[in-house]
Coordinates of C-alpha atoms in Angstrom, one line a residue:
M30 CA 38.8 289.4 4.6
I31 CA 39.4 285.8 5.6
R32 CA 41.8 285.4 8.6
P33 CA 45.3 284.3 7.6
E34 CA 45.1 281.0 9.5
V35 CA 41.9 280.1 7.6
V36 CA 43.5 281.1 4.2
Q37 CA 46.3 278.7 4.9
Q38 CA 43.9 275.8 5.3
L39 CA 41.9 276.5 2.1
D40 CA 42.1 273.9 -0.7
C41 CA 42.3 276.8 -3.2
P42 CA 43.7 279.8 -1.3
L43 CA 44.0 281.9 -4.5
F44 CA 40.4 282.0 -5.3
G45 CA 39.2 281.7 -1.7
L46 CA 41.1 285.0 -0.9
A47 CA 39.9 286.6 -4.2
T48 CA 36.3 285.8 -3.4
S49 CA 36.7 287.1 0.1
W50 CA 38.1 290.4 -1.2
I51 CA 35.3 291.0 -3.7
I52 CA 32.7 290.2 -1.0
T53 CA 34.2 293.0 1.2
R54 CA 33.6 295.3 -1.8
Q55 CA 30.0 294.1 -2.1
G56 CA 30.7 292.6 -5.5
N57 CA 32.1 295.8 -7.0
P58 CA 35.5 295.8 -8.8
A59 CA 38.1 298.5 -8.2
D60 CA 38.3 301.5 -10.5
S61 CA 41.6 300.2 -11.9
L62 CA 44.0 297.3 -11.6
E63 CA 46.6 299.8 -10.3
Q64 CA 44.4 300.6 -7.4
V65 CA 44.2 297.0 -6.3
W66 CA 48.0 296.7 -6.7
R67 CA 48.6 299.9 -4.6
E68 CA 46.2 298.8 -1.8
F69 CA 47.4 295.2 -1.6
R70 CA 49.3 294.3 1.6
R71 CA 51.7 291.3 1.6
E72 CA 50.3 290.0 4.9
T73 CA 47.1 289.3 3.1
W74 CA 48.8 286.3 1.5
P75 CA 49.8 284.4 4.6
F76 CA 52.4 282.2 3.0
P77 CA 56.2 282.9 3.4
T78 CA 58.4 282.5 0.3
V79 CA 59.8 279.0 -0.1
R80 CA 63.1 278.1 -1.5
L81 CA 64.0 274.4 -1.6
L82 CA 67.6 273.6 -2.4
K83 CA 69.1 270.3 -3.7
D84 CA 69.7 268.0 -0.8
D85 CA 71.9 264.8 -1.3
Q86 CA 70.8 263.4 2.0
K87 CA 67.1 263.6 1.1
A88 CA 68.0 262.2 -2.4
R89 CA 69.7 259.2 -0.7
K90 CA 66.7 258.6 1.5
L91 CA 64.3 258.7 -1.4
R92 CA 66.6 256.4 -3.4
E93 CA 66.8 253.9 -0.6
Q94 CA 63.0 253.9 -0.3
A95 CA 62.8 253.1 -4.0
N96 CA 65.4 250.3 -3.6
E97 CA 63.3 248.9 -0.7
F98 CA 60.1 249.1 -2.7
Y99 CA 61.7 247.3 -5.6
R100 CA 63.1 244.5 -3.4
K101 CA 59.5 243.9 -2.2
N102 CA 58.0 244.2 -5.7
P103 CA 60.7 242.8 -8.1
T104 CA 58.2 241.7 -10.8
G105 CA 55.7 244.6 -10.9
E106 CA 55.0 248.3 -10.6
M107 CA 58.1 249.3 -12.5
D108 CA 56.6 252.7 -13.4
R109 CA 56.2 253.4 -9.7
V110 CA 59.8 252.4 -9.0
L111 CA 61.0 254.7 -11.8
R112 CA 59.0 257.6 -10.4
M113 CA 60.5 257.1 -7.0
Y114 CA 64.0 257.1 -8.5
N115 CA 63.1 260.2 -10.5
E116 CA 62.2 262.0 -7.4
A117 CA 65.5 261.0 -5.8
I118 CA 67.4 262.2 -8.9
C119 CA 65.5 265.5 -8.8
W120 CA 66.8 266.2 -5.2
A121 CA 70.4 265.2 -5.9
R122 CA 73.0 267.9 -6.8
E123 CA 74.1 267.7 -10.4
G124 CA 77.5 265.8 -10.6
A125 CA 77.2 264.6 -7.0
E126 CA 77.5 260.9 -6.2
E127 CA 73.8 260.6 -5.3
A128 CA 72.9 261.8 -8.8
G129 CA 75.1 259.1 -10.2
M130 CA 73.6 256.4 -7.9
G131 CA 70.1 257.5 -8.9
F132 CA 70.9 257.1 -12.6
G133 CA 72.7 253.8 -12.0
N134 CA 69.7 252.4 -10.1
R135 CA 67.4 253.6 -12.8
S136 CA 69.5 251.9 -15.5
A137 CA 69.0 248.6 -13.6
I138 CA 65.3 249.0 -13.8
Y139 CA 65.4 249.7 -17.6
F140 CA 67.6 246.6 -18.0
K141 CA 65.1 244.5 -16.1
M142 CA 62.3 245.9 -18.4
G143 CA 64.3 245.0 -21.5
K144 CA 64.6 248.7 -22.5
Y145 CA 68.3 248.5 -23.4
E146 CA 68.6 251.9 -25.1
R147 CA 67.2 253.6 -21.9
C148 CA 69.6 251.5 -19.8
L149 CA 72.6 252.5 -21.8
A150 CA 71.6 256.2 -21.6
N151 CA 71.3 256.0 -17.9
V152 CA 74.6 254.2 -17.5
E153 CA 76.3 257.1 -19.3
L154 CA 74.4 259.6 -17.1
A155 CA 75.5 257.7 -14.0
K156 CA 79.2 257.9 -15.2
A157 CA 78.9 261.6 -15.9
N158 CA 77.4 262.3 -12.4
G159 CA 79.9 261.0 -9.9
Y160 CA 79.0 257.3 -9.9
P161 CA 81.3 255.6 -7.3
E162 CA 84.4 254.1 -8.8
E163 CA 84.2 250.9 -6.6
K164 CA 80.8 250.1 -8.2
M165 CA 81.8 250.9 -11.8
E166 CA 82.6 247.3 -12.8
K167 CA 79.0 246.3 -12.2
L168 CA 77.8 249.3 -14.2
E169 CA 80.1 248.4 -17.1
E170 CA 78.9 244.8 -17.0
R171 CA 75.3 246.0 -17.4
K172 CA 76.4 248.1 -20.3
R173 CA 78.0 245.1 -22.0
K174 CA 74.9 243.0 -21.6
C175 CA 72.8 245.8 -23.1
L176 CA 75.0 246.0 -26.2
D177 CA 74.8 242.2 -26.6
A178 CA 71.0 242.3 -26.4
L179 CA 70.4 245.2 -28.7
D180 CA 69.5 244.7 -32.4
E181 CA 71.2 246.9 -34.9
K182 CA 67.8 248.0 -36.3
K183 CA 67.0 251.6 -35.3
E184 CA 63.7 252.3 -33.7
K185 CA 61.1 253.3 -36.3
V186 CA 59.7 256.8 -35.5
A187 CA 56.1 257.5 -36.4
G188 CA 55.3 260.5 -38.7
G189 CA 55.2 263.6 -36.5
K190 CA 56.2 267.1 -37.2
A191 CA 56.5 266.8 -41.0
E192 CA 53.1 265.2 -41.3
A193 CA 51.5 268.0 -39.1
E194 CA 53.2 270.7 -41.2
G195 CA 51.7 269.1 -44.3
V196 CA 48.2 269.3 -42.9
M197 CA 48.7 272.9 -41.8
G198 CA 49.4 273.8 -45.4
N199 CA 45.9 272.8 -46.3
L200 CA 44.3 275.3 -43.8
Q201 CA 43.5 279.0 -43.9
L202 CA 42.3 281.4 -41.2
I203 CA 39.4 283.7 -42.0
E204 CA 37.9 286.3 -39.7
T205 CA 34.4 287.6 -39.8
K206 CA 32.2 289.6 -37.5
E207 CA 29.7 286.8 -37.1
C208 CA 32.1 283.9 -36.5
G209 CA 35.3 285.6 -35.4
R210 CA 38.4 283.7 -36.3
S211 CA 37.9 280.3 -37.9
L212 CA 39.8 277.7 -39.8
T213 CA 38.8 276.8 -43.4
S214 CA 40.1 274.1 -45.7
K215 CA 42.0 275.1 -48.8
K216 CA 41.0 271.8 -50.6
D217 CA 38.1 269.3 -50.6
L218 CA 38.4 266.9 -47.7
R219 CA 36.9 263.4 -47.8
V220 CA 35.5 261.6 -44.8
G221 CA 38.4 260.3 -42.8
D222 CA 40.9 262.9 -44.0
I223 CA 43.0 264.7 -41.3
A224 CA 41.7 268.2 -41.2
V225 CA 43.9 269.5 -38.4
M226 CA 46.9 268.0 -36.6
E227 CA 49.1 269.7 -34.0
H228 CA 51.2 269.1 -30.9
P229 CA 50.7 271.4 -27.9
S230 CA 52.7 274.6 -28.0
L231 CA 52.7 274.8 -24.2
V232 CA 51.9 272.4 -21.4
V233 CA 51.6 272.4 -17.6
V234 CA 52.1 269.2 -15.7
E235 CA 49.9 268.4 -12.7
P236 CA 51.7 268.3 -9.4
E237 CA 51.3 264.5 -9.0
A238 CA 53.0 264.0 -12.4
I239 CA 56.1 266.1 -12.1
Y240 CA 58.3 263.0 -11.8
R241 CA 56.7 261.1 -14.7
R242 CA 56.3 263.8 -17.4
C243 CA 58.6 266.3 -19.1
N244 CA 57.9 269.8 -17.6
H245 CA 58.3 271.3 -21.1
C246 CA 56.7 269.1 -23.7
G247 CA 54.6 266.8 -21.5
S248 CA 56.2 263.6 -22.9
M249 CA 56.5 260.7 -20.5
N250 CA 59.6 259.4 -22.4
E251 CA 59.2 256.0 -20.6
L252 CA 60.0 258.0 -17.4
D253 CA 63.6 258.5 -18.6
L254 CA 63.9 262.1 -17.4
I255 CA 66.6 264.5 -16.3
A256 CA 66.2 267.0 -13.5
C257 CA 66.3 270.8 -13.5
R258 CA 69.8 271.9 -12.3
S259 CA 68.3 274.2 -9.7
C260 CA 64.8 273.3 -8.5
V261 CA 63.4 270.0 -7.2
S262 CA 60.1 270.2 -9.0
A263 CA 60.8 270.0 -12.7
M264 CA 62.2 267.2 -14.9
F265 CA 62.7 267.1 -18.7
C266 CA 62.8 264.4 -21.4
S267 CA 66.0 265.7 -23.0
E268 CA 68.7 268.4 -22.7
E269 CA 66.9 270.2 -25.6
C270 CA 63.7 270.5 -23.7
Q271 CA 65.5 271.5 -20.6
E272 CA 67.4 274.3 -22.4
D273 CA 64.3 275.5 -24.4
A274 CA 62.2 275.6 -21.2
Y275 CA 64.9 277.5 -19.4
N276 CA 65.4 280.1 -22.1
R277 CA 61.7 280.7 -22.6
Y278 CA 60.2 280.8 -19.1
H279 CA 61.7 278.3 -16.6
K280 CA 64.5 280.7 -15.5
Y281 CA 61.8 282.8 -14.0
E282 CA 59.6 279.9 -12.8
C283 CA 62.4 278.0 -11.2
A284 CA 63.1 280.7 -8.6
V285 CA 59.5 280.7 -7.3
I286 CA 58.3 277.2 -8.2
E287 CA 57.5 276.2 -4.7
D288 CA 55.5 279.4 -4.1
L289 CA 53.6 278.7 -7.3
K290 CA 52.6 275.3 -6.0
I291 CA 50.8 277.1 -3.2
L292 CA 49.5 279.9 -5.3
F293 CA 47.9 277.5 -7.8
R294 CA 46.9 274.8 -5.3
G295 CA 43.4 273.5 -5.7
P296 CA 41.3 271.9 -8.5
K297 CA 42.8 271.3 -11.9
P298 CA 41.3 274.4 -13.5
T299 CA 43.6 276.5 -11.3
R300 CA 46.6 275.3 -13.3
M301 CA 45.3 277.3 -16.3
F302 CA 46.8 280.3 -14.7
L303 CA 50.3 278.7 -14.4
L304 CA 50.1 278.2 -18.2
T305 CA 49.2 281.8 -18.8
L306 CA 52.0 282.8 -16.4
R307 CA 54.5 281.0 -18.6
L308 CA 53.2 283.1 -21.6
F309 CA 53.7 286.2 -19.4
W310 CA 57.3 285.2 -18.7
M311 CA 57.9 284.7 -22.5
A312 CA 56.7 288.3 -22.9
L313 CA 58.8 289.5 -20.0
D314 CA 61.9 287.9 -21.4
V315 CA 61.5 289.7 -24.7
L316 CA 60.8 293.0 -22.9
I317 CA 64.0 292.6 -20.9
A318 CA 66.1 291.9 -24.0
D319 CA 64.5 294.6 -26.2
R320 CA 62.0 296.9 -24.6
E321 CA 61.5 299.2 -27.6
G322 CA 61.1 296.2 -29.9
F323 CA 58.6 294.5 -27.6
L324 CA 56.5 297.7 -27.2
K325 CA 56.4 298.3 -30.9
K326 CA 55.0 294.8 -31.5
Y327 CA 52.6 294.8 -28.4
Q328 CA 51.2 298.3 -28.8
E329 CA 51.4 298.9 -32.5
N330 CA 51.5 295.6 -34.5
L331 CA 49.6 293.1 -32.3
K332 CA 46.9 292.4 -34.8
S333 CA 49.5 290.9 -37.2
Y334 CA 49.9 288.0 -34.7
R335 CA 46.3 286.8 -34.8
D336 CA 46.8 284.1 -37.4
P337 CA 48.6 281.1 -35.9
L338 CA 49.3 279.8 -39.4
K339 CA 51.4 282.9 -40.2
V340 CA 53.2 283.3 -36.8
D341 CA 56.4 281.7 -35.6
L342 CA 54.7 280.1 -32.5
R343 CA 57.9 279.1 -30.9
K344 CA 59.2 282.6 -30.9
D345 CA 56.0 284.7 -30.7
L346 CA 53.5 282.4 -29.0
H347 CA 52.9 285.1 -26.3
L348 CA 52.1 287.7 -28.9
H349 CA 49.7 285.4 -30.7
V350 CA 47.7 284.9 -27.5
L351 CA 47.8 288.5 -26.5
A352 CA 46.4 289.4 -29.9
S353 CA 43.2 287.6 -29.0
D354 CA 40.1 289.7 -28.1
E355 CA 39.4 290.0 -24.4
P356 CA 36.2 288.4 -23.1
D357 CA 33.5 291.0 -22.3
T358 CA 33.3 291.4 -18.5
S359 CA 30.8 294.3 -18.5
S360 CA 27.9 292.1 -17.3
D361 CA 30.0 290.3 -14.6
L362 CA 31.4 292.9 -12.2
T363 CA 32.0 290.4 -9.5
G364 CA 34.1 288.2 -11.9
K365 CA 36.0 291.3 -13.0
G366 CA 36.9 292.1 -9.4
V367 CA 38.0 288.5 -8.8
T368 CA 40.2 288.7 -11.9
Q369 CA 41.7 292.0 -10.7
F370 CA 42.7 290.4 -7.3
V371 CA 44.0 287.2 -8.9
T372 CA 46.2 289.3 -11.3
V373 CA 47.7 291.4 -8.5
L374 CA 48.4 288.3 -6.3
M375 CA 50.1 286.5 -9.3
Y376 CA 52.1 289.6 -9.9
K377 CA 53.3 289.9 -6.3
V378 CA 54.3 286.3 -6.0
A379 CA 55.7 285.6 -9.5
V380 CA 57.3 289.0 -10.3
E381 CA 57.8 291.3 -7.3
E382 CA 59.1 288.5 -5.1
N383 CA 61.0 286.8 -7.9
E384 CA 64.8 287.3 -7.6
A385 CA 65.1 286.2 -11.3
V386 CA 63.2 289.3 -12.4
P387 CA 65.5 292.4 -12.5
V388 CA 64.3 295.1 -10.0
E389 CA 64.8 297.9 -12.6
V390 CA 62.5 296.1 -15.1
R391 CA 59.7 296.0 -12.5
K392 CA 60.1 299.7 -11.5
D393 CA 59.9 300.9 -15.1
N394 CA 57.1 298.6 -16.3
D395 CA 54.8 297.7 -13.4
C396 CA 51.6 298.9 -15.0
L397 CA 52.4 297.4 -18.3
L398 CA 53.2 294.0 -16.8
L399 CA 50.1 294.0 -14.6
G400 CA 48.0 294.7 -17.8
I401 CA 49.6 291.8 -19.6
I402 CA 48.9 289.4 -16.7
Y403 CA 45.4 290.6 -16.5
K404 CA 44.6 290.0 -20.1
L405 CA 46.2 286.5 -20.0
V406 CA 44.1 285.6 -16.9
L407 CA 41.0 286.7 -18.8
L408 CA 41.9 284.5 -21.7
A409 CA 43.0 281.5 -19.7
R410 CA 39.8 279.5 -19.8
G411 CA 39.4 280.0 -23.6
I412 CA 42.9 278.8 -24.5
C413 CA 43.5 275.9 -22.2
D414 CA 42.7 272.3 -23.0
Q415 CA 42.4 270.1 -19.9
S416 CA 41.2 266.8 -21.5
K417 CA 44.3 265.0 -20.3
D418 CA 44.1 264.0 -16.7
D419 CA 47.6 265.1 -15.7
L420 CA 48.2 268.0 -18.2
T421 CA 46.9 271.4 -19.1
C422 CA 47.7 272.1 -22.8
F423 CA 47.5 274.9 -25.3
Y424 CA 46.8 274.0 -28.9
P425 CA 46.7 277.2 -31.0
L426 CA 45.0 275.8 -34.0
L427 CA 42.4 274.0 -31.8
Q428 CA 41.4 277.4 -30.4
M429 CA 40.6 278.7 -34.0
I430 CA 38.1 275.9 -34.7
N431 CA 34.5 277.0 -34.2
H432 CA 31.7 275.0 -32.5
S433 CA 28.8 273.4 -34.3
C434 CA 26.1 271.2 -32.9
A435 CA 26.2 269.3 -36.2
P436 CA 29.9 269.4 -36.9
N437 CA 31.8 268.2 -39.9
A438 CA 34.8 267.1 -38.0
E439 CA 35.7 265.4 -34.7
R440 CA 38.7 265.6 -32.4
L441 CA 40.3 262.3 -31.5
V442 CA 41.6 262.0 -28.0
T443 CA 44.5 259.5 -28.0
A444 CA 47.2 258.3 -25.6
G445 CA 49.7 260.8 -27.0
L446 CA 49.6 264.6 -26.9
R447 CA 49.0 265.1 -30.6
S448 CA 45.6 266.6 -31.3
T449 CA 44.1 265.1 -34.5
I450 CA 40.8 266.3 -36.0
L451 CA 39.3 264.1 -38.6
A452 CA 36.6 265.0 -41.2
K453 CA 33.5 263.1 -40.3
R454 CA 31.6 264.6 -43.2
P455 CA 32.8 265.8 -46.6
I456 CA 34.3 269.3 -46.2
N457 CA 34.4 271.5 -49.3
T458 CA 37.1 274.0 -50.3
G459 CA 36.6 277.2 -48.3
E460 CA 34.3 275.6 -45.8
Q461 CA 34.8 276.0 -42.1
V462 CA 36.2 273.0 -40.1
T463 CA 33.9 272.7 -37.1
I464 CA 33.8 270.4 -34.0
C465 CA 31.3 270.1 -31.1
Y466 CA 32.9 271.6 -28.0
F467 CA 30.8 269.5 -25.6
P468 CA 31.0 265.7 -25.0
N469 CA 27.7 264.2 -26.2
G470 CA 26.5 267.8 -26.9
S471 CA 25.6 267.4 -30.6
T472 CA 22.2 267.2 -32.2
D473 CA 22.6 263.4 -32.1
Y474 CA 22.2 263.3 -28.3
K475 CA 20.6 266.5 -27.1
D476 CA 17.6 268.5 -28.3
K477 CA 17.9 272.2 -28.9
S478 CA 16.7 273.3 -25.5
K479 CA 19.3 271.1 -23.7
R480 CA 22.1 272.2 -26.1
K481 CA 21.3 275.9 -25.3
A482 CA 22.0 275.1 -21.7
L483 CA 25.6 274.0 -22.7
H484 CA 26.6 277.0 -24.8
T485 CA 25.5 279.9 -22.6
E486 CA 28.4 282.1 -23.6
F487 CA 27.4 282.3 -27.2
E488 CA 24.4 281.9 -29.5
C489 CA 24.9 278.9 -31.8
R490 CA 23.7 279.5 -35.3
C491 CA 24.8 276.2 -36.9
L492 CA 22.6 274.3 -39.2
G493 CA 21.7 271.9 -36.5
C494 CA 20.2 274.7 -34.4
T495 CA 18.8 276.7 -37.4
L496 CA 17.0 273.7 -38.9
D497 CA 16.4 272.0 -35.5
Y498 CA 17.8 268.6 -36.3
P499 CA 16.2 265.7 -34.5
T500 CA 18.1 263.6 -32.0
L501 CA 19.0 260.0 -32.9
S502 CA 16.3 258.6 -30.7
A503 CA 13.7 260.7 -32.6
M504 CA 14.8 259.5 -36.1
E505 CA 13.2 256.8 -38.1
E506 CA 15.4 254.0 -39.6
N507 CA 16.3 254.2 -43.2
A508 CA 15.9 250.7 -44.6
D509 CA 18.2 251.1 -47.5
L510 CA 21.0 252.7 -45.4
R511 CA 20.5 250.0 -42.8
A512 CA 21.0 247.2 -45.3
Q513 CA 24.1 248.8 -46.7
L514 CA 25.6 249.3 -43.2
D515 CA 24.8 245.7 -42.1
G516 CA 26.6 244.4 -45.2
I517 CA 29.7 246.6 -44.4
K518 CA 29.7 245.4 -40.7
S519 CA 30.3 241.8 -41.9
Q520 CA 33.6 242.9 -43.4
T521 CA 36.9 243.2 -41.5
G522 CA 40.2 245.1 -41.5
D523 CA 41.1 247.7 -44.1
E524 CA 38.3 246.6 -46.4
R525 CA 35.7 247.5 -43.7
L526 CA 37.4 250.8 -43.1
K527 CA 37.3 251.8 -46.8
L528 CA 33.7 250.7 -47.1
L529 CA 32.7 252.8 -44.1
E530 CA 34.5 255.9 -45.6
D531 CA 32.7 255.5 -48.9
F532 CA 29.3 254.9 -47.2
L533 CA 29.7 258.1 -45.2
Q534 CA 31.0 260.1 -48.2
Q535 CA 28.3 258.9 -50.6
N536 CA 25.3 259.2 -48.3
D537 CA 26.0 262.6 -46.8
D538 CA 23.0 264.1 -48.5
H539 CA 20.9 262.0 -46.0
F540 CA 22.5 263.7 -43.0
P541 CA 21.4 263.7 -40.2
Q542 CA 20.6 260.0 -40.1
R543 CA 20.9 257.3 -37.4
E544 CA 22.9 254.9 -39.7
L545 CA 25.4 257.6 -40.6
T546 CA 26.2 258.3 -36.9
E547 CA 26.5 254.5 -36.3
A548 CA 28.8 254.2 -39.3
W549 CA 31.0 257.1 -38.1
N550 CA 31.3 255.6 -34.6
L551 CA 32.4 252.3 -36.1
Y552 CA 34.9 254.1 -38.4
K553 CA 36.3 256.2 -35.6
Q554 CA 37.0 253.1 -33.5
E555 CA 39.0 251.6 -36.3
R556 CA 40.9 254.8 -37.0
L557 CA 41.8 255.2 -33.3
K558 CA 44.1 252.1 -33.8
D559 CA 46.2 254.3 -36.1
F560 CA 47.0 256.9 -33.5

């Protein structure tokens, strides 16, 4: 095994240590997960437990640094100033003067930015958190100026949850031996129709973004965040998110959050395991509240949670994930061994050394809990979406959509967290919704041999592979389609968008064709302005 002092210097100690362990076993996994757990020694993980408490002196120092930075940069980098104040607020004790001062200073920045609603909210937070009485007159004056500047019009909120629920009503999950689970449409979809829309059911924020994103929903909320009442490494966009996170998983995460930073230190893919740990804590919380009820669902009725369209994902998200089939590890014994070690180390740090987890629960359920973590670790890569630079997200419906090298839909990646999948070709009632899993990995850009190198974990049997569609570069131009498209390109605005929709819809029998791909790319650029 790697020496402790070397482990401490590793960029990714979790997998460095796991790799070292499997090497000592010559690539062979243990006979059972319980064997790894029994043989594990705490000194193998050479990091002491870390508990950081709120510290008003540190909060004051951080706030003063933010003040100084703002004095030197009064006209720019407001986001950076807000992040600095957020860190100070996170370290301050709730209700202490330093918390009030942090909110008061942050209100001044929002006033400077013309964000008067934000300013007013922070003025109230400052008053509720010990803002000094001798400075109160200045705070009240800022409040009066905000009220004078505000229009009476309420901020218009874009369609969100209701719109997404309407789209979900048009979907149906089917399950076959050949395709596994897949989403099909319950009605005919035209080109440009929204096939799937959803917000992430779970997110994990990258370490560098903890003072600019909500720890629960991932929203930036214009950096107007409130701190966890206990730890110094989590902020939330609202009291609702704060409460929901605490009730579902953060009450367990909070106690070991600094240890988890070390455990999951390393490249971004490592954060997948923090997301699965949150799913584990959701399961643990239900187990603590009703062991008999949890075991009945987990051991007897798990298959009934496979369809995300029929599951209360807020309540039973963990069961939906656990109902998924485990990846086959029979041909990768080394990988299986690494997974065993990672599972045991996660269990030691996040459960056995976690004072928020009742001791009696561990004693009675060790093997059960180990098994749950093991399965979640196996599923991690398949359920996590890391397309956002500073987030790891779980979109349950996205996981149900199968791959095609010649897909009939495409996922739009926008600035927000909403995942929107548009029909790029007509989709008939009962037809699967498909996307290409790999950037530039469709038949348009890669021939069959190069595409096979991308999807090594499954054999693709889509029409693009079966009929061996040519790449765009190998296609000949269609003079009639080219003339139509050139005419459409001369149009602007909504008229152009509608003409592109009709062009793609009416000429789908020519697919695949260079002009159709060009038309879709033009259409997509226009539609992105809507999201």
